[in-house]
Coordinates of C-alpha atoms in Angstrom, one line a residue:
Chain A
M1 CA -0.6 23.2 -0.3
A2 CA 0.3 26.8 0.0
I3 CA -1.8 28.9 2.3
P4 CA -4.0 30.9 0.0
S5 CA -3.6 34.6 -0.2
A6 CA -6.4 37.2 0.5
A7 CA -7.1 37.6 -3.2
L8 CA -7.4 33.8 -3.7
I9 CA -9.8 33.6 -0.7
V10 CA -12.1 36.2 -2.2
L11 CA -11.9 34.6 -5.6
G12 CA -12.9 31.3 -4.0
F13 CA -16.0 32.8 -2.5
V14 CA -16.9 34.4 -5.8
A15 CA -16.4 31.1 -7.6
I16 CA -18.8 29.3 -5.2
A17 CA -21.4 32.1 -5.6
V18 CA -21.1 31.9 -9.4
L19 CA -21.6 28.1 -9.3
A20 CA -24.7 28.7 -7.1
L21 CA -26.0 31.3 -9.5
L22 CA -25.6 28.8 -12.5
R23 CA -27.3 26.1 -10.5
A24 CA -30.2 28.5 -9.7
G25 CA -30.4 29.3 -13.4
L26 CA -30.8 25.6 -14.2
E27 CA -33.7 25.2 -11.8
R28 CA -36.3 25.7 -14.6
S29 CA -34.9 22.8 -16.7
A30 CA -36.7 19.5 -15.8
R31 CA -33.7 17.5 -17.1
A32 CA -31.3 19.5 -14.8
R33 CA -33.6 19.0 -11.9
R34 CA -33.6 15.2 -12.5
F35 CA -29.8 15.3 -12.6
F36 CA -29.6 17.1 -9.3
A37 CA -32.1 14.8 -7.8
F38 CA -29.9 11.9 -8.8
T39 CA -26.7 13.5 -7.3
G40 CA -28.8 14.1 -4.2
R41 CA -29.6 10.4 -4.0
I42 CA -25.9 9.6 -4.4
E43 CA -25.1 11.9 -1.5
I44 CA -27.7 10.2 0.7
A45 CA -26.5 6.7 -0.3
L46 CA -23.0 7.7 0.7
I47 CA -24.2 8.8 4.1
A48 CA -26.3 5.7 4.5
L49 CA -23.2 3.5 3.7
M50 CA -21.2 5.3 6.4
L51 CA -24.0 4.8 8.9
L52 CA -24.3 1.1 8.0
A53 CA -20.5 0.7 8.4
L54 CA -20.8 2.4 11.8
V55 CA -23.5 0.0 12.9
L56 CA -21.7 -3.1 11.6
F57 CA -18.3 -2.2 13.1
G58 CA -19.9 -1.4 16.4
C59 CA -21.6 -4.8 16.5
A60 CA -18.6 -6.7 15.3
Q61 CA -16.5 -5.2 18.1
I62 CA -19.0 -6.5 20.7
L63 CA -18.9 -9.9 19.2
L64 CA -15.1 -10.1 18.9
R65 CA -14.6 -9.0 22.4
N66 CA -17.2 -11.1 24.2
A67 CA -17.0 -14.2 22.1
F68 CA -13.3 -14.3 21.0
N69 CA -11.8 -12.0 23.6
S70 CA -10.2 -9.9 20.8
G71 CA -11.0 -6.8 18.8
L72 CA -9.9 -4.7 15.9
L73 CA -7.5 -2.1 17.1
W74 CA -8.3 0.2 14.2
A75 CA -12.1 -0.1 14.5
D76 CA -12.4 2.4 17.3
P77 CA -10.6 5.3 15.5
L78 CA -12.4 4.3 12.3
M79 CA -15.8 4.6 14.0
R80 CA -14.9 8.0 15.6
H81 CA -13.8 9.3 12.2
L82 CA -17.0 8.0 10.6
V83 CA -18.9 10.1 13.1
L84 CA -16.8 13.1 12.0
W85 CA -17.7 12.4 8.4
L86 CA -21.4 11.8 9.2
G87 CA -21.5 14.9 11.3
A88 CA -19.9 17.1 8.6
L89 CA -21.9 15.6 5.7
G90 CA -25.0 15.6 7.8
A91 CA -24.5 19.3 8.4
A92 CA -24.2 19.9 4.6
L93 CA -27.4 17.9 4.2
A94 CA -29.1 20.1 6.9
S95 CA -28.0 23.1 4.8
A96 CA -29.7 21.7 1.7
R97 CA -33.0 21.6 3.6
M98 CA -32.1 24.6 5.8
R99 CA -32.8 22.6 8.8
H100 CA -30.0 24.0 10.9
I101 CA -30.7 24.7 14.6
S102 CA -31.5 28.3 15.0
V103 CA -33.4 30.6 17.4
D104 CA -35.4 32.6 14.9
S105 CA -37.9 34.3 17.2
L106 CA -38.0 37.7 15.6
S107 CA -38.6 36.9 12.0
R108 CA -42.2 35.8 12.9
L109 CA -42.8 39.4 13.8
L110 CA -41.5 40.8 10.4
P111 CA -44.0 41.9 7.8
P112 CA -44.0 39.4 4.9
S113 CA -42.6 42.0 2.5
L114 CA -39.4 42.2 4.5
L115 CA -38.8 38.4 4.6
P116 CA -36.7 38.4 1.3
L117 CA -34.5 41.0 2.8
R118 CA -34.1 39.0 6.0
R119 CA -33.1 36.0 4.0
L120 CA -30.5 38.0 2.0
V121 CA -28.9 39.4 5.1
V122 CA -29.1 36.3 7.4
Y123 CA -28.1 33.8 4.7
G124 CA -25.5 36.1 3.3
V125 CA -23.7 36.4 6.7
T126 CA -24.1 32.7 7.2
A127 CA -22.5 31.9 3.9
V128 CA -19.6 34.2 4.6
A129 CA -19.1 32.6 8.0
A130 CA -19.3 29.1 6.6
Y131 CA -16.8 30.1 4.0
A132 CA -14.4 31.5 6.6
L133 CA -14.8 28.2 8.5
M134 CA -13.8 26.4 5.3
I135 CA -10.7 28.5 5.1
A136 CA -9.8 27.7 8.7
A137 CA -10.2 24.0 7.8
V138 CA -8.0 24.3 4.7
R139 CA -5.3 25.9 6.9
L140 CA -5.6 23.1 9.4
I141 CA -5.1 20.6 6.6
A142 CA -2.1 22.5 5.3
N143 CA -0.5 22.3 8.8
E144 CA -1.4 18.7 9.3
R145 CA 0.1 17.7 6.0
S146 CA 3.4 19.1 7.0
Y147 CA 3.3 16.9 10.2
G148 CA 2.3 13.8 8.3
D149 CA 0.6 12.1 11.2
V150 CA -1.1 8.8 10.6
A151 CA -4.5 8.2 12.2
F152 CA -5.0 4.5 11.7
L153 CA -4.3 1.8 9.1
G154 CA -1.7 4.0 7.5
I155 CA -4.3 6.6 6.6
R156 CA -3.0 10.1 7.2
T157 CA -4.9 12.4 9.5
W158 CA -5.1 15.2 6.9
V159 CA -6.9 12.9 4.5
L160 CA -9.6 12.3 7.1
Q161 CA -9.9 16.0 7.8
L162 CA -10.7 16.7 4.2
V163 CA -14.3 16.3 5.0
L164 CA -14.3 19.5 6.9
P165 CA -13.5 21.9 4.1
I166 CA -15.7 19.8 1.7
A167 CA -18.7 20.1 4.1
F168 CA -18.2 23.8 4.7
A169 CA -17.8 24.5 1.0
M170 CA -21.1 22.6 0.4
I171 CA -22.8 24.6 3.2
T172 CA -21.5 27.9 1.7
Y173 CA -22.8 26.8 -1.7
R174 CA -26.2 25.7 -0.5
T175 CA -26.7 28.8 1.6
V176 CA -25.9 31.1 -1.3
L177 CA -28.1 28.9 -3.6
A178 CA -31.0 29.4 -1.2
I179 CA -30.6 33.2 -1.6
F180 CA -30.7 32.9 -5.4
L181 CA -33.6 30.5 -5.4
G182 CA -35.4 32.9 -3.2
R183 CA -36.7 30.3 -0.8
E184 CA -35.9 28.9 2.6
S185 CA -34.4 25.6 1.4
A186 CA -31.9 25.2 -1.3
E187 CA -32.1 21.8 -2.9
S188 CA -35.2 20.8 -4.8
G189 CA -33.8 17.3 -5.5
L190 CA -33.6 16.4 -1.8
E191 CA -37.3 17.1 -1.1
E192 CA -39.2 13.9 -0.6
Chain B
M1 CA -15.4 46.7 18.0
M2 CA -15.9 43.2 19.5
V3 CA -19.0 44.4 21.3
V4 CA -20.5 45.7 18.1
V5 CA -19.8 42.4 16.3
G6 CA -21.2 40.4 19.2
I7 CA -24.4 42.5 19.3
L8 CA -24.8 42.2 15.5
L9 CA -24.4 38.5 15.5
A10 CA -26.9 38.2 18.4
V11 CA -29.4 40.2 16.4
L12 CA -28.8 38.0 13.4
A13 CA -29.2 34.9 15.5
L14 CA -32.6 36.2 16.7
Y15 CA -33.6 36.5 13.0
G16 CA -32.7 32.9 12.3
M17 CA -29.0 32.8 11.5
P18 CA -28.0 29.2 12.1
L19 CA -26.3 28.9 15.5
F20 CA -23.2 27.0 14.2
A21 CA -22.4 30.0 12.0
V22 CA -22.9 32.4 14.9
F23 CA -20.6 30.5 17.2
G24 CA -18.1 29.8 14.3
A25 CA -17.9 33.4 13.3
L26 CA -17.4 34.5 17.0
A27 CA -14.6 31.9 17.4
L28 CA -12.9 33.0 14.2
I29 CA -13.1 36.7 15.1
L30 CA -11.9 36.2 18.7
F31 CA -9.0 34.0 17.7
H32 CA -8.0 36.4 14.9
Q33 CA -8.1 39.3 17.3
S34 CA -5.9 37.7 19.9
G35 CA -3.3 36.8 17.2
V36 CA -4.0 33.0 17.1
D37 CA -4.1 31.4 13.7
V38 CA -7.7 30.6 12.7
S39 CA -6.8 27.0 12.0
S40 CA -7.2 26.5 15.8
V41 CA -10.9 26.8 15.2
A42 CA -10.7 23.9 12.8
V43 CA -8.6 22.0 15.4
S44 CA -11.5 22.0 17.7
M45 CA -13.8 20.9 14.9
Y46 CA -11.6 17.8 14.3
S47 CA -11.6 17.1 18.1
I48 CA -15.1 15.5 17.7
A49 CA -13.3 12.5 16.0
G50 CA -11.6 12.0 19.4
S51 CA -14.6 11.0 21.4
P52 CA -16.0 7.5 21.6
L53 CA -19.1 8.8 23.3
L54 CA -20.2 10.9 20.3
V55 CA -20.4 7.6 18.2
A56 CA -23.6 6.9 20.1
I57 CA -25.3 10.0 18.7
P58 CA -25.9 9.0 15.1
L59 CA -26.7 5.5 16.0
F60 CA -29.4 6.3 18.6
T61 CA -30.8 9.0 16.5
F62 CA -31.2 6.8 13.5
A63 CA -32.8 4.1 15.6
G64 CA -35.2 6.6 17.1
Y65 CA -36.2 8.0 13.6
L66 CA -36.7 4.5 12.3
L67 CA -39.0 3.7 15.3
A68 CA -40.9 6.9 14.6
H69 CA -41.5 5.9 11.0
S70 CA -42.6 2.4 11.9
K71 CA -45.8 1.3 13.6
A72 CA -43.9 1.1 16.9
P73 CA -45.8 4.2 18.3
E74 CA -49.1 2.4 17.8
R75 CA -47.9 -0.8 19.4
L76 CA -46.3 1.1 22.3
L77 CA -49.6 2.9 22.8
N78 CA -51.6 -0.3 22.8
L79 CA -49.2 -1.9 25.2
S80 CA -49.4 1.0 27.7
R81 CA -53.1 1.1 27.3
A82 CA -53.4 -2.5 28.3
F83 CA -51.3 -2.2 31.4
F84 CA -51.7 1.3 32.8
P85 CA -54.9 2.1 34.6
G86 CA -56.2 5.7 35.0
G87 CA -57.4 6.5 31.5
L88 CA -55.7 7.4 28.3
A89 CA -54.1 10.6 29.6
V90 CA -51.9 8.5 31.9
V91 CA -51.2 6.0 29.1
A92 CA -50.2 8.8 26.8
L93 CA -47.7 10.3 29.2
V94 CA -46.0 6.9 29.9
A95 CA -45.9 6.0 26.2
C96 CA -44.5 9.4 25.2
A97 CA -41.9 9.3 27.9
V98 CA -40.6 6.0 26.7
F99 CA -40.7 7.1 23.1
T100 CA -38.9 10.3 23.8
A101 CA -36.1 8.5 25.6
F102 CA -35.4 6.7 22.3
T103 CA -35.9 9.5 19.9
G104 CA -33.8 12.0 21.8
A105 CA -36.3 14.8 22.5
S106 CA -36.0 16.3 19.0
G107 CA -39.7 16.8 18.6
V108 CA -40.2 13.5 16.9
T109 CA -42.5 12.4 19.7
I110 CA -45.2 14.9 19.0
V111 CA -45.1 14.2 15.3
A112 CA -45.1 10.4 15.7
M113 CA -47.4 9.9 18.8
G114 CA -49.4 13.1 18.7
G115 CA -51.3 12.1 15.5
L116 CA -52.4 8.9 17.2
L117 CA -53.1 10.4 20.6
L118 CA -55.1 13.5 19.9
P119 CA -58.0 11.7 18.2
A120 CA -57.9 8.9 20.7
L121 CA -58.0 11.4 23.7
L122 CA -60.9 13.3 22.2
A123 CA -62.8 10.1 21.4
D124 CA -62.4 9.0 25.1
G125 CA -64.0 12.3 26.2
Y126 CA -61.0 14.5 27.2
N127 CA -61.5 18.1 26.3
R128 CA -59.5 19.4 23.4
R129 CA -57.6 22.1 25.3
F130 CA -56.4 19.6 27.9
S131 CA -55.5 17.1 25.2
L132 CA -53.4 19.6 23.3
G133 CA -51.6 20.7 26.4
L134 CA -50.9 17.1 27.4
I135 CA -49.5 16.1 24.1
T136 CA -47.4 19.3 23.8
A137 CA -46.0 18.8 27.3
S138 CA -45.3 15.1 26.8
G139 CA -43.3 15.8 23.7
S140 CA -40.2 16.3 25.8
L141 CA -41.1 14.2 28.8
G142 CA -38.7 11.4 29.1
L143 CA -35.6 13.2 28.1
L144 CA -34.2 12.2 31.5
F145 CA -34.5 8.6 30.6
P146 CA -31.7 6.6 28.9
P147 CA -30.6 6.7 26.2
S148 CA -31.7 10.2 25.5
L149 CA -29.5 12.4 23.3
P150 CA -29.3 15.4 25.7
L151 CA -28.0 13.1 28.5
I152 CA -25.3 11.8 26.2
I153 CA -24.4 15.4 25.1
Y154 CA -24.3 16.6 28.7
G155 CA -21.9 13.7 29.5
Y156 CA -19.7 14.6 26.6
V157 CA -19.6 18.3 27.4
A158 CA -19.3 18.1 31.2
E159 CA -17.0 15.1 31.0
V160 CA -19.3 13.0 33.3
E161 CA -19.7 9.3 32.9
V162 CA -22.8 8.7 30.8
D163 CA -23.7 5.5 32.5
Q164 CA -23.9 7.5 35.8
L165 CA -26.2 10.1 34.1
F166 CA -28.4 7.3 32.7
L167 CA -29.0 6.1 36.2
A168 CA -29.3 9.6 37.7
G169 CA -32.2 10.5 35.3
L170 CA -34.4 7.5 36.2
L171 CA -36.0 8.6 39.5
P172 CA -36.4 12.3 38.6
G173 CA -37.8 11.2 35.2
I174 CA -40.3 9.0 37.0
L175 CA -41.2 11.8 39.3
L176 CA -42.0 14.0 36.3
V177 CA -44.2 11.3 34.8
I178 CA -46.0 10.6 38.1
M179 CA -46.8 14.2 38.7
L180 CA -48.2 14.8 35.3
A181 CA -50.0 11.4 35.3
T182 CA -51.7 12.2 38.6
Y183 CA -53.1 15.4 37.1
G184 CA -54.1 13.5 34.0
A185 CA -55.9 10.8 36.1
Y186 CA -57.6 13.5 38.1
R187 CA -58.9 15.3 35.0
G188 CA -60.0 11.9 33.5
K189 CA -62.0 11.2 36.7
R190 CA -63.5 14.7 36.8
D191 CA -64.5 14.7 33.2
G192 CA -65.8 11.1 33.3
V193 CA -63.8 9.8 30.4
R194 CA -63.9 6.3 29.2
R195 CA -61.8 3.8 31.1
D196 CA -61.0 0.3 30.0
P197 CA -60.9 -2.4 32.7
F198 CA -57.8 -4.6 32.7
S199 CA -58.3 -7.4 30.3
F200 CA -55.9 -10.3 30.2
A201 CA -56.7 -11.1 26.5
R202 CA -56.0 -7.5 25.5
A203 CA -52.8 -7.3 27.5
S204 CA -51.4 -10.5 26.1
A205 CA -52.4 -9.5 22.5
A206 CA -50.6 -6.1 23.0
M207 CA -47.6 -7.9 24.4
R208 CA -47.5 -10.3 21.5
A209 CA -47.8 -7.5 19.0
A210 CA -44.9 -5.7 20.5
A211 CA -42.9 -8.8 21.4
W212 CA -39.9 -7.7 19.3
E213 CA -39.7 -4.2 20.7
I214 CA -40.2 -5.0 24.4
P215 CA -36.6 -6.3 24.8
L216 CA -35.2 -3.0 23.5
P217 CA -34.9 -1.1 26.9
V218 CA -33.4 -4.3 28.3
V219 CA -30.8 -4.5 25.6
V220 CA -29.8 -0.9 26.2
L221 CA -29.8 -0.8 30.0
G222 CA -29.1 -4.4 30.7
G223 CA -26.1 -4.4 28.4
I224 CA -24.6 -1.2 29.8
Y225 CA -25.1 -2.1 33.5
G226 CA -24.3 -5.7 33.0
G227 CA -20.9 -4.5 32.0
I228 CA -21.2 -6.4 28.7
I229 CA -21.2 -3.4 26.4
T230 CA -20.3 0.3 26.4
V231 CA -22.8 3.0 25.7
M232 CA -21.3 3.3 22.2
E233 CA -21.8 -0.4 21.6
A234 CA -25.3 -0.4 23.0
A235 CA -26.1 2.3 20.4
A236 CA -24.7 0.1 17.6
I237 CA -26.7 -2.9 18.8
T238 CA -29.9 -0.8 19.2
A239 CA -29.5 0.6 15.6
L240 CA -29.0 -2.9 14.1
Y241 CA -31.8 -4.4 16.2
V242 CA -34.3 -1.7 15.3
L243 CA -33.3 -1.9 11.6
V244 CA -33.8 -5.7 11.4
V245 CA -37.0 -5.7 13.5
E246 CA -38.8 -2.8 11.7
V247 CA -37.6 -3.5 8.2
F248 CA -37.4 -7.3 8.1
V249 CA -39.6 -8.7 10.9
Y250 CA -42.5 -6.3 11.1
R251 CA -41.9 -4.9 7.6
D252 CA -43.3 -1.6 8.7
V253 CA -40.6 0.3 6.8
S254 CA -39.7 -0.8 3.3
V255 CA -36.0 -1.1 2.4
R256 CA -36.6 1.7 -0.2
R257 CA -37.7 4.1 2.5
V258 CA -34.6 3.6 4.7
P259 CA -32.3 6.0 2.8
S260 CA -34.8 8.9 3.4
I261 CA -35.0 8.1 7.1
V262 CA -31.2 8.0 7.2
A263 CA -31.1 11.4 5.5
E264 CA -33.6 12.9 7.9
S265 CA -31.9 11.6 11.0
M266 CA -28.4 12.5 9.8
A267 CA -29.5 16.0 8.9
L268 CA -30.4 16.4 12.6
V269 CA -27.2 14.7 13.8
G270 CA -25.2 17.0 11.5
G271 CA -27.1 20.0 12.8
I272 CA -26.1 19.1 16.3
L273 CA -22.5 18.0 15.6
V274 CA -21.7 21.1 13.5
I275 CA -22.7 23.2 16.5
V276 CA -20.4 21.1 18.7
M277 CA -17.6 21.6 16.1
C278 CA -18.1 25.4 15.7
S279 CA -18.8 26.4 19.3
F280 CA -15.9 24.6 20.9
G281 CA -13.4 27.2 19.7
F282 CA -15.6 29.9 21.1
V283 CA -16.2 28.1 24.4
N284 CA -12.5 27.3 24.7
Y285 CA -11.7 30.9 24.2
L286 CA -14.0 31.9 27.1
I287 CA -12.5 29.3 29.3
D288 CA -9.0 30.4 28.5
A289 CA -10.1 33.9 29.3
E290 CA -11.1 32.5 32.7
V291 CA -14.7 33.6 32.3
P292 CA -16.1 30.8 34.5
M293 CA -13.7 31.6 37.2
R294 CA -14.7 35.3 37.1
I295 CA -18.4 34.4 37.3
L296 CA -17.6 32.1 40.3
E297 CA -15.6 34.9 42.1
W298 CA -18.3 37.4 41.4
M299 CA -21.0 35.1 42.6
Q300 CA -19.2 34.1 45.7
T301 CA -19.1 37.7 46.9
Y302 CA -22.9 37.8 46.8
V303 CA -24.0 34.2 47.2
S304 CA -22.9 32.3 50.3
N305 CA -24.4 28.9 49.9
K306 CA -25.2 26.2 47.5
Y307 CA -29.0 26.5 47.9
T308 CA -29.1 30.2 46.9
F309 CA -26.8 29.4 44.0
L310 CA -29.1 26.6 42.8
L311 CA -32.0 29.0 42.9
I312 CA -30.1 31.6 40.8
L313 CA -29.0 28.8 38.5
N314 CA -32.6 27.7 37.9
V315 CA -33.7 31.2 37.1
F316 CA -30.8 31.6 34.7
L317 CA -31.4 28.2 33.1
L318 CA -35.1 28.9 32.6
I319 CA -34.2 32.0 30.7
V320 CA -31.6 30.1 28.7
G321 CA -34.3 27.4 28.0
C322 CA -36.6 30.2 26.8
L323 CA -34.0 31.5 24.4
M324 CA -32.0 28.6 23.2
D325 CA -32.7 25.1 22.0
I326 CA -31.6 22.3 24.2
F327 CA -28.6 21.2 22.2
S328 CA -26.9 24.5 21.7
A329 CA -27.7 25.4 25.3
L330 CA -25.9 22.3 26.5
I331 CA -22.9 22.7 24.3
V332 CA -22.3 26.4 25.0
V333 CA -23.6 26.9 28.6
V334 CA -22.5 23.7 30.4
P335 CA -18.8 24.3 30.0
L336 CA -19.1 27.8 31.5
I337 CA -21.5 26.9 34.3
A338 CA -20.0 23.5 35.4
P339 CA -16.9 25.0 37.0
V340 CA -19.0 27.6 38.8
A341 CA -21.4 24.9 40.1
A342 CA -18.4 22.8 41.2
G343 CA -17.2 25.8 43.1
F344 CA -20.4 25.8 45.1
G345 CA -20.2 22.0 45.7
V346 CA -22.9 20.9 43.3
D347 CA -22.4 17.3 42.1
P348 CA -21.8 17.3 38.3
V349 CA -24.2 14.5 37.8
H350 CA -26.9 16.3 39.8
L351 CA -26.1 19.5 37.9
G352 CA -26.8 17.6 34.7
I353 CA -30.3 16.5 35.8
V354 CA -31.1 20.0 37.0
F355 CA -29.9 21.4 33.8
L356 CA -32.0 19.1 31.6
T357 CA -35.1 19.5 33.7
N358 CA -34.8 23.3 33.2
L359 CA -34.3 22.9 29.5
E360 CA -37.3 20.5 29.3
I361 CA -39.4 23.3 30.7
G362 CA -37.9 25.5 28.1
Y363 CA -39.5 23.3 25.4
L364 CA -42.9 24.7 26.5
T365 CA -42.1 28.3 27.0
P366 CA -42.3 31.0 24.3
P367 CA -40.6 32.4 22.4
V368 CA -38.6 29.4 21.2
G369 CA -40.3 26.5 22.9
L370 CA -39.8 23.8 20.3
N371 CA -42.8 21.7 21.4
L372 CA -45.2 24.6 21.0
F373 CA -44.1 25.1 17.4
I374 CA -44.1 21.4 16.5
S375 CA -47.6 21.0 18.0
S376 CA -48.7 24.2 16.3
Y377 CA -47.5 22.8 13.0
R378 CA -48.8 19.3 13.6
F379 CA -52.3 20.2 14.9
R380 CA -52.7 23.6 13.1
E381 CA -53.4 25.5 16.2
P382 CA -51.9 28.9 17.1
V383 CA -48.8 28.8 19.3
L384 CA -50.3 31.0 21.9
K385 CA -53.3 28.7 22.4
L386 CA -50.9 25.8 22.9
A387 CA -48.8 27.8 25.3
S388 CA -51.8 28.6 27.4
A389 CA -53.1 25.0 27.2
S390 CA -49.7 23.8 28.5
V391 CA -49.8 26.1 31.5
P392 CA -51.1 23.5 34.1
F393 CA -48.4 21.0 32.9
L394 CA -45.8 23.8 33.1
L395 CA -46.7 24.5 36.7
L396 CA -46.4 20.8 37.6
L397 CA -43.0 20.7 35.9
F398 CA -41.9 23.7 37.9
A399 CA -42.9 21.9 41.1
A400 CA -41.0 18.9 40.1
L401 CA -38.0 21.1 39.2
V402 CA -38.0 22.4 42.8
V403 CA -37.9 18.9 44.2
I404 CA -35.2 17.7 41.8
T405 CA -33.1 20.8 42.6
Y406 CA -33.3 20.6 46.3
A407 CA -33.4 16.9 46.8
P408 CA -30.1 15.9 45.1
A409 CA -30.5 12.4 46.6
L410 CA -33.3 11.7 44.1
S411 CA -30.7 12.0 41.3
L412 CA -27.8 10.5 43.1
V413 CA -29.1 7.6 45.2
L414 CA -29.1 5.1 42.3
V415 CA -25.7 6.4 41.0
N416 CA -24.1 6.0 44.5
A417 CA -25.6 2.5 44.8
F418 CA -24.7 1.1 41.5
A419 CA -22.2 3.1 39.5
R420 CA -19.7 4.7 41.9

């Protein structure tokens, strides 16, 4: 993986913004909304499976150690990486609902007419920051691939790190989408 | 240039820019300026896969959310009502403290317990203002009890053994509960509220109803201190146990509802962990620039002893608690303050308890006191009214903070006896 040039980096951001714009355009179609509700459920199911795996491996380790005086050597690194994945995908989920931890004490004082402007500026900068963090993660993976380290069970470290750029790309996309949709949260499909 | 960017980001943060993005942007800019490749920011993101301790966070959070969505709050309330004399106010405080320990002080307590408690308190004859203040204050009471999320995060950030922190929080946590409960009992007596005499039949019924949940604290604490399981394994057991009990034994939560509870809890976990990921680059930069050492040197020229330092620390942390939420405050401020406190001879375990008590007070203070906003949302009351209703409780918490700060033994006696 070559380290992307400045032009490619800008192009990548534009591509994400265009995707978000298209998605926002589909918001009026009931069929499209059902489709995105479906993909939202797949996303949650994936996260639920990871959490279930975390629970089961944790309990299996206790059983193995206390009852059989053994344990799976790869279970600990696996669980730690599951937390990385859960944390990153959970953050992407928090972006869909705009549930990120923030301070936000001044926007209560703004007149309602200025709120869309606030959203544009704050979310715009957030999207750019999230995208820059994605680029940082892509660079990390490019470096890590050249080392070729193995984390556990023959799985290479860079493969496990892939969740970082994926999650930050999702965060970027969802933050831009919230701007286009003109509301505080991005994904209609994820609302209960 | 850097100053301008810093001020700009601070202003955006006050207008609601997510804190992970604020810290991430700061880290990227600082590293880029000092000629370090930005991939080092991502290196610190990946470092969260290196900590066994963090494994406990999604597991305990999920268990807490599941409990919150079940009828456990009701059973816990009935149980406390059957066993604690002194009126419902006292009961409410005890039940909320226990519940908060399991739900990690994320505001779930007010949402889950408040809806039950407010009507019950009013029906028993407490006045509305007092009741609102009580529920708002008790929403974070109990964050010193194991296995609360802030304790685990402090342990991770300050590199302190979490089982020591779990023990250290017990007595200070009990002190907080007793102080608020005494006030609650006094108000109950003064206002002549309804009081139930102890009834054996009621107590045993409440115990039978909660029979599956009563062993939970024993599983967590007993397992950890019996040396059978680690904190991370206790979290896995708790999650499995709560899942089985609430979904299959009590059937409070249907299997179909579990994914949405997973989503809700993992959005919170992601929100916390992404701040850990993004701020570590920034924090490491400040540590490399020897910022904590400079603060220490500067303070040592003005402050000569530990006690004055602790006073200044409390004032500083109260301001932090007013401005930041507990998780980002822990993640960003602890690494900078811990070396300074160590320089003044403050025990890191004691520091953790002082830190969390301050931040607990921050839950009740404007402008960002989380409890005020959650109560305001839940009970449809203006934030300012809730803030003023919380004032008596706030004063009591201040008094407790003084005791906890200047009597380190309260935090350390159990740790020294059992875990060192």
